[in-house]
mmCIF file with all atom_site columns, C-alpha atoms in Angstrom:
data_model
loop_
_atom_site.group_PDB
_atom_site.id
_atom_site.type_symbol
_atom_site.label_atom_id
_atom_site.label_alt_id
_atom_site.label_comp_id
_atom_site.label_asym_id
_atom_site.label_entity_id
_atom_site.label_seq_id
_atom_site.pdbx_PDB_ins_code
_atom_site.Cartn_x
_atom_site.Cartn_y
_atom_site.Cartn_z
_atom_site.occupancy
_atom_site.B_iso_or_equiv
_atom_site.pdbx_formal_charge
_atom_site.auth_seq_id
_atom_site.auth_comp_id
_atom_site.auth_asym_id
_atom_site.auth_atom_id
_atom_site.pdbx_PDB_model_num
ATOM 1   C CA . UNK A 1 1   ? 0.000  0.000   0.000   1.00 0.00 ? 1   UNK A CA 1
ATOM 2   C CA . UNK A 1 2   ? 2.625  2.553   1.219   1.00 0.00 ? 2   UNK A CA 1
ATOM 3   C CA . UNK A 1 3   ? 4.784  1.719   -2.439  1.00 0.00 ? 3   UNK A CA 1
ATOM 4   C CA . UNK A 1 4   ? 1.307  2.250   -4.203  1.00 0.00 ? 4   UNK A CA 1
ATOM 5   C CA . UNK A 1 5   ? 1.236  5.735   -2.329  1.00 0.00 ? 5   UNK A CA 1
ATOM 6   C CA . UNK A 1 6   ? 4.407  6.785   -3.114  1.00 0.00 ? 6   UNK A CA 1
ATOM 7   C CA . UNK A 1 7   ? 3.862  6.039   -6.751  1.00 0.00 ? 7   UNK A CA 1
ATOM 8   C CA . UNK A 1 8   ? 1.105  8.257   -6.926  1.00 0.00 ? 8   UNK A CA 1
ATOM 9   C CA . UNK A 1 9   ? 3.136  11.138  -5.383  1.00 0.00 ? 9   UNK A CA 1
ATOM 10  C CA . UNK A 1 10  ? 5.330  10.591  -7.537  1.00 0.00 ? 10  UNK A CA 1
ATOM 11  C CA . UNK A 1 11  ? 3.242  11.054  -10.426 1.00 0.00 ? 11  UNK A CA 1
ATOM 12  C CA . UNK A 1 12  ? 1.932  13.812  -9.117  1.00 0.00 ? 12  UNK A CA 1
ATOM 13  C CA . UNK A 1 13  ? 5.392  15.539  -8.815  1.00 0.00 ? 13  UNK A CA 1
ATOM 14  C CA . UNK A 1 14  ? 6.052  15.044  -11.942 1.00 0.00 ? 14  UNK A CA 1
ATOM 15  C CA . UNK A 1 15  ? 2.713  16.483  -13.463 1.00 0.00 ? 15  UNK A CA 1
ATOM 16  C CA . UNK A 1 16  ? 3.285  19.634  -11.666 1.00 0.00 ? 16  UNK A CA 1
ATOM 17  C CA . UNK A 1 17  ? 6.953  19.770  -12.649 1.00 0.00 ? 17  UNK A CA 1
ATOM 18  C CA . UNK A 1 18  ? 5.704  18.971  -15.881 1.00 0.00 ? 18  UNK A CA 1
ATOM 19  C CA . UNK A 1 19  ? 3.500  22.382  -16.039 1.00 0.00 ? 19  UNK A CA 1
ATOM 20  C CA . UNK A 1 20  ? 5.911  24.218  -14.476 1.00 0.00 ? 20  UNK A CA 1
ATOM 21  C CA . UNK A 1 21  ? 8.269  23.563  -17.330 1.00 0.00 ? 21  UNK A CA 1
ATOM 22  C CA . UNK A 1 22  ? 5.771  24.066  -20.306 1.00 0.00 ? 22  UNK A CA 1
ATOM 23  C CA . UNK A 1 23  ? 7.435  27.533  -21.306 1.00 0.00 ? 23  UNK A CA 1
ATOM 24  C CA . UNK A 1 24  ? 10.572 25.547  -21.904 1.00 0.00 ? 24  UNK A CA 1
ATOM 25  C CA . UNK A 1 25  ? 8.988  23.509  -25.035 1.00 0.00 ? 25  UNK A CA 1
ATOM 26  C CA . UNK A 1 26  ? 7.670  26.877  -26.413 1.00 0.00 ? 26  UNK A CA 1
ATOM 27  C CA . UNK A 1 27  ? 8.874  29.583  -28.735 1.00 0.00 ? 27  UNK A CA 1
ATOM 28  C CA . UNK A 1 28  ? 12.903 29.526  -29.786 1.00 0.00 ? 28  UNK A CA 1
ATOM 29  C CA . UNK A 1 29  ? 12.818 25.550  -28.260 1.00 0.00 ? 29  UNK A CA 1
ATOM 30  C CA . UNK A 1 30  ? 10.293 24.207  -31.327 1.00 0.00 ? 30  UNK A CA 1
ATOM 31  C CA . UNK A 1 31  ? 12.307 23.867  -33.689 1.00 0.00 ? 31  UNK A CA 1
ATOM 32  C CA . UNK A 1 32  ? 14.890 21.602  -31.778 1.00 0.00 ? 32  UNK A CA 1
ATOM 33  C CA . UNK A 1 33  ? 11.753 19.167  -30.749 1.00 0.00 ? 33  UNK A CA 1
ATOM 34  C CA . UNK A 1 34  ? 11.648 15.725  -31.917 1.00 0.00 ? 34  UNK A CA 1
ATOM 35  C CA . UNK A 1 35  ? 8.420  13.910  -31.744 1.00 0.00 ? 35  UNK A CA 1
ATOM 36  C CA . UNK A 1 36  ? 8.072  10.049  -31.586 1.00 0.00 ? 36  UNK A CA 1
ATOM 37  C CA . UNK A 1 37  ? 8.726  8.654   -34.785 1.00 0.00 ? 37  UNK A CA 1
ATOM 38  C CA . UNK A 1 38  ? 6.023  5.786   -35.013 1.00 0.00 ? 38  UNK A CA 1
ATOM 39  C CA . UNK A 1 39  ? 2.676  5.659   -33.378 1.00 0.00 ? 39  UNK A CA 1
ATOM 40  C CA . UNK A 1 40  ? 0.840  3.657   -30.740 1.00 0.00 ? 40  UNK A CA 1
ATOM 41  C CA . UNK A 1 41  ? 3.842  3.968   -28.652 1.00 0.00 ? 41  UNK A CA 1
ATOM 42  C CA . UNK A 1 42  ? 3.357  1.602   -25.516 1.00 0.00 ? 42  UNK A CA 1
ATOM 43  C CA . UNK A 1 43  ? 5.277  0.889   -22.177 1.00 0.00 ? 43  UNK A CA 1
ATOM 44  C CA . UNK A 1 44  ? 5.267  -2.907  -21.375 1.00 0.00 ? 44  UNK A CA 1
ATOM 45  C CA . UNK A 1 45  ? 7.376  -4.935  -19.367 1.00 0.00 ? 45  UNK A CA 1
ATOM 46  C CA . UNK A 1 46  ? 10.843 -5.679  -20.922 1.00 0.00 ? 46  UNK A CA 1
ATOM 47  C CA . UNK A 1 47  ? 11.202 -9.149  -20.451 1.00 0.00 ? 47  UNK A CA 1
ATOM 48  C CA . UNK A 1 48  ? 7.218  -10.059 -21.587 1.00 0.00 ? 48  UNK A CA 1
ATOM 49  C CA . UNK A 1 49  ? 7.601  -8.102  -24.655 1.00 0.00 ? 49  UNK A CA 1
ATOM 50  C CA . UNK A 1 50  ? 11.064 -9.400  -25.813 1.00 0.00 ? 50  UNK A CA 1
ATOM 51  C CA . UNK A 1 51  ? 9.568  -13.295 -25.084 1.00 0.00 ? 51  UNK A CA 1
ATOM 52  C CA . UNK A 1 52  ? 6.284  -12.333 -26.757 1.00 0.00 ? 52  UNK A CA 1
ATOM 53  C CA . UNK A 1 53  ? 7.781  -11.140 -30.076 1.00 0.00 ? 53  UNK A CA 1
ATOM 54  C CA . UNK A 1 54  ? 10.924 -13.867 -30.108 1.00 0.00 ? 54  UNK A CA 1
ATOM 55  C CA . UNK A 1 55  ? 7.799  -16.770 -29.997 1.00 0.00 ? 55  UNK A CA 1
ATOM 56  C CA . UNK A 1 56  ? 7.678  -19.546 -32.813 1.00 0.00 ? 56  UNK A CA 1
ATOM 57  C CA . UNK A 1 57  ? 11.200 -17.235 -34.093 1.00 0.00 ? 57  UNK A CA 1
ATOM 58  C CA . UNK A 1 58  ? 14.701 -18.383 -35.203 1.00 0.00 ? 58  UNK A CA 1
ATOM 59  C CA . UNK A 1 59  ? 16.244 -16.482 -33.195 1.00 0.00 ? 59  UNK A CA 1
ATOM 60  C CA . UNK A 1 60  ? 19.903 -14.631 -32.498 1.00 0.00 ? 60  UNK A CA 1
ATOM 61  C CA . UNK A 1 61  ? 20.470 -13.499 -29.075 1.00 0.00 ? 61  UNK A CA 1
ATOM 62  C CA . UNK A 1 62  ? 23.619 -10.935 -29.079 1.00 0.00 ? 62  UNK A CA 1
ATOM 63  C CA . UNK A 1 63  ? 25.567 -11.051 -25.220 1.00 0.00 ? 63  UNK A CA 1
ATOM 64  C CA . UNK A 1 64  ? 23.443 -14.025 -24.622 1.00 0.00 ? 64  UNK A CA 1
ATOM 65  C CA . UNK A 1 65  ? 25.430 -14.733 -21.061 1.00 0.00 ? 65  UNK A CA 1
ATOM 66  C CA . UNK A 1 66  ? 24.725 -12.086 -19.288 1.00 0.00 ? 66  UNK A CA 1
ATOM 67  C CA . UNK A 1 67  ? 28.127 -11.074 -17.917 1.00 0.00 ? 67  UNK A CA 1
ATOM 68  C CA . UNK A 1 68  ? 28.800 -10.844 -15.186 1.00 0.00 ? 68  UNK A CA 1
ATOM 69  C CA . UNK A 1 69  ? 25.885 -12.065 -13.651 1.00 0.00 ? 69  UNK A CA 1
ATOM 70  C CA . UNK A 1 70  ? 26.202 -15.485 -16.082 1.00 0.00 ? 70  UNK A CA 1
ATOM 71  C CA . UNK A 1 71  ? 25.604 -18.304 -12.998 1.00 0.00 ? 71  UNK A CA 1
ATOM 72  C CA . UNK A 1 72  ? 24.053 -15.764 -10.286 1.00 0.00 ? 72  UNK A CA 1
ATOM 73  C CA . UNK A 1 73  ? 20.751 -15.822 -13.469 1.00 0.00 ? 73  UNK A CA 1
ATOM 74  C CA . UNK A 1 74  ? 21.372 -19.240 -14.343 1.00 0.00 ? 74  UNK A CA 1
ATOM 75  C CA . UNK A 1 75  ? 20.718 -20.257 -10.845 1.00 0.00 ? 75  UNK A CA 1
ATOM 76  C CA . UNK A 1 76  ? 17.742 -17.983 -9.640  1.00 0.00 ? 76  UNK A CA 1
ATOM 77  C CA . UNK A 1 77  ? 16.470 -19.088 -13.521 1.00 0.00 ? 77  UNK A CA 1
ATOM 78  C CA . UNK A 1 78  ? 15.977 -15.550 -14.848 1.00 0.00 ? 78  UNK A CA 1
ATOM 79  C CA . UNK A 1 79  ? 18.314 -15.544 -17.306 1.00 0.00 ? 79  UNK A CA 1
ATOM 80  C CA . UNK A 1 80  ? 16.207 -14.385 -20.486 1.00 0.00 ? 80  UNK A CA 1
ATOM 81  C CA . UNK A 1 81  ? 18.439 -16.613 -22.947 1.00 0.00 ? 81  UNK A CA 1
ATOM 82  C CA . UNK A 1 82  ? 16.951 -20.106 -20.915 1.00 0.00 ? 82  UNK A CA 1
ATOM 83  C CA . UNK A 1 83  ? 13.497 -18.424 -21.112 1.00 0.00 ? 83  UNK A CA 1
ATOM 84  C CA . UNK A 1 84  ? 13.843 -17.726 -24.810 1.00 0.00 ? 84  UNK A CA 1
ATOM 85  C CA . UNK A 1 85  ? 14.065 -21.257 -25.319 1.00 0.00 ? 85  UNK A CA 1
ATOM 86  C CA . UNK A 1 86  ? 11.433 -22.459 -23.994 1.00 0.00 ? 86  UNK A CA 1
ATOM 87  C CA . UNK A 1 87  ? 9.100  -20.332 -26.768 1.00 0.00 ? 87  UNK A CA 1
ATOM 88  C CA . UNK A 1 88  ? 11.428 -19.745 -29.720 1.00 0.00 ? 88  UNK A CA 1
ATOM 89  C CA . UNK A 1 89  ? 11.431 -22.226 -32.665 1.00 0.00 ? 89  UNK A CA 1
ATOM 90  C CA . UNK A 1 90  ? 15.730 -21.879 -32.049 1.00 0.00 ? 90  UNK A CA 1
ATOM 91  C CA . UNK A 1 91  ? 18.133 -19.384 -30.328 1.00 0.00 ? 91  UNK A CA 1
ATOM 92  C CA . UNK A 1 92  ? 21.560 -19.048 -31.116 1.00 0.00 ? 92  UNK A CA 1
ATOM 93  C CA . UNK A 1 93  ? 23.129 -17.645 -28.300 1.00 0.00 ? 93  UNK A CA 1
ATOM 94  C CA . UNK A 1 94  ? 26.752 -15.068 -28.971 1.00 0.00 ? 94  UNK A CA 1
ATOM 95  C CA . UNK A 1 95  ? 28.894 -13.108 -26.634 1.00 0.00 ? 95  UNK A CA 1
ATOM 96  C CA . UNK A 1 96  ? 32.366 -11.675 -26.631 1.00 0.00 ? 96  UNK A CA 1
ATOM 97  C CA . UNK A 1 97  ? 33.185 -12.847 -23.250 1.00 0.00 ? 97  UNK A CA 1
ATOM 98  C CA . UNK A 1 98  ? 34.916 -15.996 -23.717 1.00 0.00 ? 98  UNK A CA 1
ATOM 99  C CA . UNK A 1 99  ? 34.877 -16.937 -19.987 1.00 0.00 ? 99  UNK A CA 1
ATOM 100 C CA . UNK A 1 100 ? 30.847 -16.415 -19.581 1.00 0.00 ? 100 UNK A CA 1
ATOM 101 C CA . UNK A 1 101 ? 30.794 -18.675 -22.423 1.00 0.00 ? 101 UNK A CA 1
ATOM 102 C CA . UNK A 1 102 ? 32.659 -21.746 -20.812 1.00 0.00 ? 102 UNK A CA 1
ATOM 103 C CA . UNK A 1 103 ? 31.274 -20.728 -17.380 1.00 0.00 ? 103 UNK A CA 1
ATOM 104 C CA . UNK A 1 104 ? 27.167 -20.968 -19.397 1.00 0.00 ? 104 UNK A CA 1
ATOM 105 C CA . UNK A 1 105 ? 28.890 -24.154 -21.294 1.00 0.00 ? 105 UNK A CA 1
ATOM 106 C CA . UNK A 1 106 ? 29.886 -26.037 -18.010 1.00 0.00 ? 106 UNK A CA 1
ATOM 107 C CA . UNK A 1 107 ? 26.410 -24.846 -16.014 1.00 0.00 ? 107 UNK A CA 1
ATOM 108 C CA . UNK A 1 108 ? 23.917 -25.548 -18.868 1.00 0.00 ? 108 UNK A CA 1
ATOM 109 C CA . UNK A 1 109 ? 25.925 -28.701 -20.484 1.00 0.00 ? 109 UNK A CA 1
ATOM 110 C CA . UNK A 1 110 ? 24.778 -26.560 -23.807 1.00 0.00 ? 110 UNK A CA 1
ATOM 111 C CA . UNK A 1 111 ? 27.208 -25.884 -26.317 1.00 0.00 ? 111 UNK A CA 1
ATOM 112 C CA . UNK A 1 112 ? 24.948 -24.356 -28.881 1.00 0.00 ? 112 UNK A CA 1
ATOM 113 C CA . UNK A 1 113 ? 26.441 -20.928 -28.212 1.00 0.00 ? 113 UNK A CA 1
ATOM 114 C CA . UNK A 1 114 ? 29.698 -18.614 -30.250 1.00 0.00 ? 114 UNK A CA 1
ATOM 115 C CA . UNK A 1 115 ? 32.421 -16.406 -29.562 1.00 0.00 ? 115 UNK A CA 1
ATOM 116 C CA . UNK A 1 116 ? 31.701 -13.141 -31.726 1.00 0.00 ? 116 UNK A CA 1
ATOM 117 C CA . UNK A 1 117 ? 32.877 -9.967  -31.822 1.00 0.00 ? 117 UNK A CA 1
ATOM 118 C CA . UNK A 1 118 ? 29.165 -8.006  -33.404 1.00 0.00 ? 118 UNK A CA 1
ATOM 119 C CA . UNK A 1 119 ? 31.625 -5.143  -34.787 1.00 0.00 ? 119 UNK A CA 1
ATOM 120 C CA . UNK A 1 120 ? 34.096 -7.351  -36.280 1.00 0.00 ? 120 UNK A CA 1
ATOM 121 C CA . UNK A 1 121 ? 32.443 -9.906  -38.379 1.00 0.00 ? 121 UNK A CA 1
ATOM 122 C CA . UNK A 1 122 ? 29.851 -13.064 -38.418 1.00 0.00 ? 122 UNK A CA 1
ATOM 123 C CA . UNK A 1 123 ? 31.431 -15.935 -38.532 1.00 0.00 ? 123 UNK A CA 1
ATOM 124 C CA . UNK A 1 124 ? 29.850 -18.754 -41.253 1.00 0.00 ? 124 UNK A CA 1
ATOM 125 C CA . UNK A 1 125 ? 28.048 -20.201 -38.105 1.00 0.00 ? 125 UNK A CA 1
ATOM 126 C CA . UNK A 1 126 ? 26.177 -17.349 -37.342 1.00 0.00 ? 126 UNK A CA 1
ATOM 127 C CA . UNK A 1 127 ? 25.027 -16.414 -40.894 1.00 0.00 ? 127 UNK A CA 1
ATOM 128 C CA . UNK A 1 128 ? 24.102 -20.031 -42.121 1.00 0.00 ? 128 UNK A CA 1
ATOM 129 C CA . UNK A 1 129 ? 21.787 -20.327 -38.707 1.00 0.00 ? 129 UNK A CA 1
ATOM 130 C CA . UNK A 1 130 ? 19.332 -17.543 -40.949 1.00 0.00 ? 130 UNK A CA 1
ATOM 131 C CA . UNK A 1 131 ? 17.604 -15.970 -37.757 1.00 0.00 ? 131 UNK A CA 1
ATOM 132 C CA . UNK A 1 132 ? 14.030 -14.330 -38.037 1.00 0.00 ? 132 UNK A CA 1
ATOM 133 C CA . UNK A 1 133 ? 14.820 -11.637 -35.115 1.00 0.00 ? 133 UNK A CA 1
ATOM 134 C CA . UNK A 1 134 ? 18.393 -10.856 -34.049 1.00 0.00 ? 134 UNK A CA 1
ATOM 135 C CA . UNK A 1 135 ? 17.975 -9.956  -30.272 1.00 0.00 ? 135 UNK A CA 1
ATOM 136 C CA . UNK A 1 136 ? 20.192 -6.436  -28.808 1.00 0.00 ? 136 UNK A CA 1
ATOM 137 C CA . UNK A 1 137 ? 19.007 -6.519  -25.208 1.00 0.00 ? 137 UNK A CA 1
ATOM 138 C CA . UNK A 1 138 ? 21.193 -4.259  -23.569 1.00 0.00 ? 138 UNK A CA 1
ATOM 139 C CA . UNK A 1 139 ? 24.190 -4.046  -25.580 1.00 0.00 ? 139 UNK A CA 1
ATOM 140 C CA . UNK A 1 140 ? 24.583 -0.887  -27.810 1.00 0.00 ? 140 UNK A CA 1
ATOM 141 C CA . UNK A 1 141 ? 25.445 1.078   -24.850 1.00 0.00 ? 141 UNK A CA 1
ATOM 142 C CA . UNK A 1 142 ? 28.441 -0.717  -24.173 1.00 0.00 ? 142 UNK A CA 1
ATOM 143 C CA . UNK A 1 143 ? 30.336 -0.428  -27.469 1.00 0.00 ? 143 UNK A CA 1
ATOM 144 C CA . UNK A 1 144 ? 32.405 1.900   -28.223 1.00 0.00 ? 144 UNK A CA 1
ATOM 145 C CA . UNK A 1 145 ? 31.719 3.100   -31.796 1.00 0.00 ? 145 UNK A CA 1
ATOM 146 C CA . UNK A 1 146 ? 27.936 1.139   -31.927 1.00 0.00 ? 146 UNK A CA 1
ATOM 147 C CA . UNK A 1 147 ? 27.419 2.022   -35.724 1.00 0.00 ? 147 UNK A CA 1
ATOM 148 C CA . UNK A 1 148 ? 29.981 -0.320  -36.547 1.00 0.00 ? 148 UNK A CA 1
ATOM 149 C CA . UNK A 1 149 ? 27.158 -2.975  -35.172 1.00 0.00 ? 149 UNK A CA 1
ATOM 150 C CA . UNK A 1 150 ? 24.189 -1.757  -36.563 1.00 0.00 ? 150 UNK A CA 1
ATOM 151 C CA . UNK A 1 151 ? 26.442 -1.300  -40.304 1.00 0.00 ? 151 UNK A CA 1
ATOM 152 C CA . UNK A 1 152 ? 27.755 -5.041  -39.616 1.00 0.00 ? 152 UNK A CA 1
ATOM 153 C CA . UNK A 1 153 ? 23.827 -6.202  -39.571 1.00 0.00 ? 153 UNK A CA 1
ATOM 154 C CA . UNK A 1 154 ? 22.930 -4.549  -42.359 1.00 0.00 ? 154 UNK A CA 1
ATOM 155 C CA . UNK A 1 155 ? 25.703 -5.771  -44.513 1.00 0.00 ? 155 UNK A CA 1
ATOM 156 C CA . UNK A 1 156 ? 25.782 -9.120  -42.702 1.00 0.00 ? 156 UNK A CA 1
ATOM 157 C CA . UNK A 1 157 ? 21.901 -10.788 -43.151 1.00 0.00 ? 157 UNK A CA 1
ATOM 158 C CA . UNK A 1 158 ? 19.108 -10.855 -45.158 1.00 0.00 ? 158 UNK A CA 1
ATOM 159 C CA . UNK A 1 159 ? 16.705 -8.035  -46.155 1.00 0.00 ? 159 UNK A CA 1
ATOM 160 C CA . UNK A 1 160 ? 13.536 -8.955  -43.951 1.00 0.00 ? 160 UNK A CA 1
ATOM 161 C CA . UNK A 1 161 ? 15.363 -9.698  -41.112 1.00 0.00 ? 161 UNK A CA 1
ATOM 162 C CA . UNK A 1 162 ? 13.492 -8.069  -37.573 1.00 0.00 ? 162 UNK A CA 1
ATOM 163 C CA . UNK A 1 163 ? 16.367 -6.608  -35.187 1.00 0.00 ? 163 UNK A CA 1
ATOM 164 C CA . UNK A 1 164 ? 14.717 -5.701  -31.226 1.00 0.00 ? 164 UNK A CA 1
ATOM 165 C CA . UNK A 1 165 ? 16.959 -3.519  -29.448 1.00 0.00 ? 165 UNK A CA 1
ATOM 166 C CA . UNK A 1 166 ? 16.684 -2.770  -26.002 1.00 0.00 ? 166 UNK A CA 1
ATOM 167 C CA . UNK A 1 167 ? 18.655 0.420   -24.452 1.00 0.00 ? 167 UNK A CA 1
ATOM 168 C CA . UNK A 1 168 ? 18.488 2.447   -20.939 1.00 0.00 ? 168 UNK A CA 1
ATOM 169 C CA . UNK A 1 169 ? 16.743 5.290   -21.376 1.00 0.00 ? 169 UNK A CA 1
ATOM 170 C CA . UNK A 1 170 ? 18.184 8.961   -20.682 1.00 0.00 ? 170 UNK A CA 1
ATOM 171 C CA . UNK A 1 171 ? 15.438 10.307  -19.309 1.00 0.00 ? 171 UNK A CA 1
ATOM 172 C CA . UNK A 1 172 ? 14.621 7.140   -17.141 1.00 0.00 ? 172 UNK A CA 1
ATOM 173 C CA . UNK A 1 173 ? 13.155 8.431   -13.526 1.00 0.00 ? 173 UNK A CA 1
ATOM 174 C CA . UNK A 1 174 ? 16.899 7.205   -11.708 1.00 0.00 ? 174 UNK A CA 1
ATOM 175 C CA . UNK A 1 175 ? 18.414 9.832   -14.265 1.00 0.00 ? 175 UNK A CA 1
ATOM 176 C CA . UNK A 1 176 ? 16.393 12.698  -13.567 1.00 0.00 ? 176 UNK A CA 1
ATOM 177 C CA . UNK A 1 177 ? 16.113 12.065  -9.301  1.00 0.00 ? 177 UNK A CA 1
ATOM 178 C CA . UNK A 1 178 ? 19.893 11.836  -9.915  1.00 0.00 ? 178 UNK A CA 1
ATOM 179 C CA . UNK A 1 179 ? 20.865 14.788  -12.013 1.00 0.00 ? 179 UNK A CA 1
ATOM 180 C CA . UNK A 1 180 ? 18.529 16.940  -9.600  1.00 0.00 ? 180 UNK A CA 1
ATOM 181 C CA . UNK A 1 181 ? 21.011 15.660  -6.729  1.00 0.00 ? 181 UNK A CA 1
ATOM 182 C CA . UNK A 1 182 ? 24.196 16.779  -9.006  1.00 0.00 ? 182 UNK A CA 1
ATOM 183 C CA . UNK A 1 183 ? 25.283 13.269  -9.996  1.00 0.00 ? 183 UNK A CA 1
ATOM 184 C CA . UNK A 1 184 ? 24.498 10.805  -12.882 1.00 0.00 ? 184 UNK A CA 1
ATOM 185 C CA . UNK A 1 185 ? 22.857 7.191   -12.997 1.00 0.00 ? 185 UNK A CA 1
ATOM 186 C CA . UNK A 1 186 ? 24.587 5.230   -15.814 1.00 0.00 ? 186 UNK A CA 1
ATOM 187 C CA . UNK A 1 187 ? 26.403 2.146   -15.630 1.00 0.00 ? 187 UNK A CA 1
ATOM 188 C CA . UNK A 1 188 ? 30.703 2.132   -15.066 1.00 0.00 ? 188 UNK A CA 1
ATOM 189 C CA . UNK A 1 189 ? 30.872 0.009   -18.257 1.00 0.00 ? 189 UNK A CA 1
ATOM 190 C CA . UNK A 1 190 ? 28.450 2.240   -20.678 1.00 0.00 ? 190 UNK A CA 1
ATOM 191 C CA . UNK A 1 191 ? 29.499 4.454   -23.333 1.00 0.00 ? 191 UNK A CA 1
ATOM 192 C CA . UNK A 1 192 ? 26.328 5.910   -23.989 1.00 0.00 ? 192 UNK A CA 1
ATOM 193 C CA . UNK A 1 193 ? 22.975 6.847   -22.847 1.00 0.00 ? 193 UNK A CA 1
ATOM 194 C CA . UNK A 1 194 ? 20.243 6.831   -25.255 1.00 0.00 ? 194 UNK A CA 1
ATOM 195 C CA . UNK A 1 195 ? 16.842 9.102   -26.549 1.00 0.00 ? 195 UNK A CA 1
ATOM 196 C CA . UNK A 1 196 ? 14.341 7.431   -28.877 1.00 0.00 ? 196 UNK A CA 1
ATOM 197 C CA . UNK A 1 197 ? 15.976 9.984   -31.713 1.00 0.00 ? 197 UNK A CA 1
ATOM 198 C CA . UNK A 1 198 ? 19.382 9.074   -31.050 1.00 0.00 ? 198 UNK A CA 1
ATOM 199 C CA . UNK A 1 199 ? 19.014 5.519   -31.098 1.00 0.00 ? 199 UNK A CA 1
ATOM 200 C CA . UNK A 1 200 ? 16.603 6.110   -34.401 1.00 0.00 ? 200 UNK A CA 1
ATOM 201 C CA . UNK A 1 201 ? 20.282 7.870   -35.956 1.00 0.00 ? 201 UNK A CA 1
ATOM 202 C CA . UNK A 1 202 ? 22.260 4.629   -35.237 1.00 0.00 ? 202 UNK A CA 1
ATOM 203 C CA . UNK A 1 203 ? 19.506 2.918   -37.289 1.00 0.00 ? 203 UNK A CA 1
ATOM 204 C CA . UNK A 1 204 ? 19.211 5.131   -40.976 1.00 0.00 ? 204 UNK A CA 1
ATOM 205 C CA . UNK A 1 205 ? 16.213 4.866   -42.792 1.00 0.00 ? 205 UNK A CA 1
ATOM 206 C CA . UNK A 1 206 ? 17.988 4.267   -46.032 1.00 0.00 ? 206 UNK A CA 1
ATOM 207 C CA . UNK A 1 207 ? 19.174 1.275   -44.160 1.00 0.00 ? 207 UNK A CA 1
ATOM 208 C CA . UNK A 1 208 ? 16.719 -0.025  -42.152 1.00 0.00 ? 208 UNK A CA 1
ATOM 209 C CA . UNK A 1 209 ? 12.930 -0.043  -41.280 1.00 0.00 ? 209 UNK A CA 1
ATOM 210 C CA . UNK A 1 210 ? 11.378 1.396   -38.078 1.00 0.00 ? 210 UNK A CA 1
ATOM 211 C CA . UNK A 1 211 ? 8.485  -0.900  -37.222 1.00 0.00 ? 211 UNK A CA 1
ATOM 212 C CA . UNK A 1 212 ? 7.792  -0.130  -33.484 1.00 0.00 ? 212 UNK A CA 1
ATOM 213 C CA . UNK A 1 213 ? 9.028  2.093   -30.307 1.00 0.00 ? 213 UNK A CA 1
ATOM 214 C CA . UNK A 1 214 ? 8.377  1.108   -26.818 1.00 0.00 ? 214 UNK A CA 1
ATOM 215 C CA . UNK A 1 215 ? 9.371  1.855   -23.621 1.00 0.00 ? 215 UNK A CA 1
ATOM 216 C CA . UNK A 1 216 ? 9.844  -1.142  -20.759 1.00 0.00 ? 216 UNK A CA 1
ATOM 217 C CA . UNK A 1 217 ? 10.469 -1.695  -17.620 1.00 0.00 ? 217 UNK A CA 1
ATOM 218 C CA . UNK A 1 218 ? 13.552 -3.470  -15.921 1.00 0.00 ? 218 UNK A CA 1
ATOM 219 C CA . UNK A 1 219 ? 11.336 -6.255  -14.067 1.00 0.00 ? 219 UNK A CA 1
ATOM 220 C CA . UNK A 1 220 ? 11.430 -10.131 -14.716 1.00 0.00 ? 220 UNK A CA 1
ATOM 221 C CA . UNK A 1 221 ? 8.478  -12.006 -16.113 1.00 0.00 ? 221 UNK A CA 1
ATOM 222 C CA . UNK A 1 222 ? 5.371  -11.662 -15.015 1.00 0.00 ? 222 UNK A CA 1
#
């Protein structure tokens, strides 16, 4: 009850600080406005909608492991590769993190899993396994240059090919209670922190086709 309670403060908070700040989206700030670039934009739970939409799929699953929380999800059973697999036709699991591989290998006893580098090259592996949906959870922010991924899929599979890509959100609530206390929440081991525009620019439409934009939340199943 008392969380319930402090959600709805919270939401009021923000409503107020929300028309407080209307002036700020007015006048001289228009033209620097970017609006969502699909409709029906929804907020679901992360996990639901990534299991939902990989369903009856062939399915890639980029940084599969985890790292470095490989056995502490294997054990508590959240890790979302294992729950992929119950629902997906197939899942290919790949990481760059040799160790969470042999650590996955030795806990699971599954070996269905490669070593890639996603801004390198595919190896023949990868490409002849022909996935429907090529899975980013959580790994854009943590390359260095991340449009040498996104160009690597777009030269690297077929035209048709779905790509879901999951990123922490800049102007997630953490961010904004911490940058009104004078610090930031992001991370040690990102690069970057994403908008829905900026993470549209890694993706060009020349390139590639925006089907849907969502927002989710960081909770497990269910």
């Amino acid at each position: 009850m008392q969380s319930k309670i402090k959600w709805v403060l919270t939401g009021a908070l923000l409503e107020g600080l929300k028309r407080s700040l209307k002036k700020r989206v007015e006048g001289d700030a228009v033209p620097f406005l970017q609006y969502p670039p699909v409709k029906n934009t929804s907020i679901f739970n992360r996990i639901d909608f990534i299991i939902a939409a990989c369903a009856g799929k062939k399915v890639l699953h980029a940084g599969f492991t985890d790292y470095p929380f490989t056995r502490e999800r294997i054990t508590d059973k959240t890790l979302l590769h294992l729950q992929l697999k119950k629902n997906a036709l197939a899942v290919l699991g790949i990481d760059n993190d040799e160790a969470s591989i042999a650590e996955y290998r030795l806990l699971t006893g599954e070996e269905n899993c490669v070593k890639v580098d996603i801004t390198a090259a595919y190896p023949q592996t990868v490409l002849e396994f022909k996935p429907e949906i090529i899975l980013l959870g959580e790994i854009l922010e943590h390359l260095p240059n991340p449009y040498q991924a996104t160009e690597l899929l777009h030269t690297s599979f077929a035209a048709g090919t779905k790509i879901l890509v999951t990123v922490p959100n800049y102007q997630a609530l953490d961010n904004i209670s911490a940058a009104l206390h004078r610090t930031e929440s992001i991370h040690p081991h990102h690069y970057w922190h994403f908008s829905p525009y900026t993470l549209q620019r890694l993706f060009p439409s020349e390139k590639f086709t925006l089907e849907q934009l969502h927002f989710g939340m960081y909770y497990q199943q269910g």
